[in-house]
Short mmCIF file of C-alpha atoms in Angstrom, two decimals:
data_model
loop_
_atom_site.label_atom_id
_atom_site.label_comp_id
_atom_site.label_asym_id
_atom_site.label_seq_id
_atom_site.Cartn_x
_atom_site.Cartn_y
_atom_site.Cartn_z
CA MET A 1 -0.08 -0.03 0.12
CA TYR A 2 1.51 3.34 -0.91
CA ARG A 3 2.11 5.89 1.90
CA LYS A 4 1.99 9.60 0.98
CA TYR A 5 5.06 11.65 2.18
CA THR A 6 5.68 15.49 2.07
CA LEU A 7 8.97 15.97 4.09
CA GLU A 8 10.38 19.52 4.72
CA PRO A 9 14.08 20.18 3.99
CA SER A 10 16.55 19.84 7.06
CA VAL A 11 19.25 21.69 4.94
CA ARG A 12 19.24 24.93 2.97
CA TYR A 13 19.84 23.94 -0.47
CA GLU A 14 16.95 21.42 -0.54
CA SER A 15 13.23 22.07 -0.85
CA ALA A 16 10.20 20.11 0.12
CA LEU A 17 9.64 16.59 -1.11
CA GLU A 18 6.30 15.00 -1.94
CA PHE A 19 5.94 11.49 -2.98
CA GLU A 20 4.06 8.00 -2.40
CA TRP A 21 6.13 4.91 -1.37
CA ASP A 22 5.27 1.16 -1.13
CA PRO A 23 7.84 -0.69 0.80
CA ALA A 24 6.22 -3.87 -0.01
CA VAL A 25 6.93 -3.48 -3.73
CA GLY A 26 9.84 -1.08 -3.72
CA GLY A 27 7.76 1.66 -5.86
CA VAL A 28 7.80 5.27 -5.51
CA ARG A 29 5.71 7.62 -7.27
CA GLY A 30 4.46 11.38 -7.41
CA LYS A 31 5.56 14.55 -7.83
CA ASP A 32 9.28 13.99 -6.52
CA ALA A 33 9.51 10.45 -7.09
CA ALA A 34 12.54 11.03 -9.64
CA ARG A 35 14.23 13.18 -6.86
CA VAL A 36 13.54 10.24 -4.48
CA LEU A 37 14.87 7.75 -6.88
CA THR A 38 17.96 9.78 -7.40
CA VAL A 39 18.99 10.17 -3.82
CA VAL A 40 18.38 6.47 -3.29
CA GLN A 41 20.23 5.19 -6.30
CA ARG A 42 23.14 7.36 -5.11
CA ALA A 43 23.09 5.75 -1.65
CA LYS A 44 22.94 2.35 -3.14
CA ASP A 45 25.95 3.14 -5.63
CA GLU A 46 28.02 4.11 -2.60
CA GLY A 47 27.01 1.21 -0.47
CA GLU A 48 26.41 3.24 2.80
CA VAL A 49 25.12 6.61 4.26
CA GLN A 50 26.49 8.49 6.89
CA GLY A 51 23.91 9.71 9.29
CA HIS A 52 23.10 10.68 12.91
CA PRO A 53 24.48 10.69 15.36
CA TYR A 54 27.30 11.87 13.10
CA PRO A 55 29.51 10.25 11.91
CA SER A 56 27.61 6.96 12.27
CA THR A 57 27.72 4.99 8.85
CA TYR A 58 24.92 2.65 8.08
CA PRO A 59 24.98 0.17 5.08
CA VAL A 60 22.56 0.79 2.15
CA THR A 61 21.45 -2.16 -0.27
CA ASN A 62 17.74 -1.69 -0.77
CA PRO A 63 16.35 1.44 0.62
CA LEU A 64 13.19 1.05 -1.43
CA ARG A 65 12.12 -1.98 0.31
CA ASN A 66 13.69 -1.26 3.91
CA SER A 67 12.26 1.41 5.88
CA SER A 68 15.03 1.91 8.40
CA GLU A 69 17.47 2.42 5.09
CA MET A 70 14.90 4.82 3.58
CA ALA A 71 15.02 6.91 6.88
CA VAL A 72 18.61 7.03 6.87
CA VAL A 73 18.96 8.20 3.28
CA LEU A 74 15.95 10.59 3.39
CA GLY A 75 17.17 11.85 6.61
CA GLN A 76 20.37 13.19 5.23
CA TYR A 77 18.22 16.11 3.84
CA TRP A 78 14.71 15.99 5.02
CA LYS A 79 12.80 16.09 8.45
CA LEU A 80 11.50 12.57 8.91
CA PRO A 81 7.56 11.97 9.69
CA VAL A 82 6.87 9.71 12.61
CA ASP A 83 6.83 6.29 10.98
CA LEU A 84 10.18 6.80 9.11
CA ALA A 85 11.70 8.48 12.25
CA LEU A 86 10.81 5.38 14.26
CA ALA A 87 12.38 3.03 11.72
CA TYR A 88 15.87 5.19 11.92
CA PRO A 89 18.67 2.58 12.66
CA LYS A 90 20.26 2.74 15.94
CA PRO A 91 24.00 3.12 15.80
CA GLU A 92 26.27 0.36 17.35
CA GLU A 93 27.75 1.40 20.63
CA ASP A 94 31.04 2.30 20.91
CA ASP A 95 33.17 0.65 23.21
CA ASP A 96 34.98 3.67 24.53
CA VAL A 97 35.98 2.09 27.77
CA VAL A 98 39.84 1.97 28.48
CA TYR A 99 41.24 -0.87 30.21
CA ARG A 100 44.43 -1.36 32.06
CA ILE A 101 46.18 -4.64 32.44
CA ASP A 102 48.01 -5.17 35.90
CA GLU A 103 51.22 -6.89 36.41
CA ASN A 104 49.12 -10.37 36.75
CA GLY A 105 47.44 -10.09 33.39
CA VAL A 106 43.99 -9.03 34.94
CA GLU A 107 41.94 -6.11 33.02
CA HIS A 108 40.64 -3.36 34.97
CA ILE A 109 38.51 -0.25 33.81
CA ALA A 110 41.03 2.57 33.78
CA GLU A 111 40.57 5.34 35.77
CA PHE A 112 41.52 8.85 34.85
CA GLN A 113 42.17 11.90 36.88
CA PRO A 114 41.23 15.32 35.17
CA LEU A 115 44.15 17.50 34.01
CA GLU A 116 44.34 20.61 36.38
#
């Protein structure tokens, strides 16, 4: 079933985007369908898209059939509606914990003192 979207730009150099999309068949139609297909194809060709939180990178293989991929592709330039915002992928968590290894080879979370 096609869903109608009107997305407002989140960057100055884009304009509003109006289209209908059916993820079940991977179809796009409407006023700005060609623009959507161009953005999607570029993302597929690159194989990944940088998104939020920056600089998270997300793989892109088939955004026309995958809501989370479509969300990250369109979310680069437009404000997402609720359904796409909820589908936005979650970045993998970084393990920013630093460990120290004591003289016995046991790992401990390193504690840092603030610089004065």
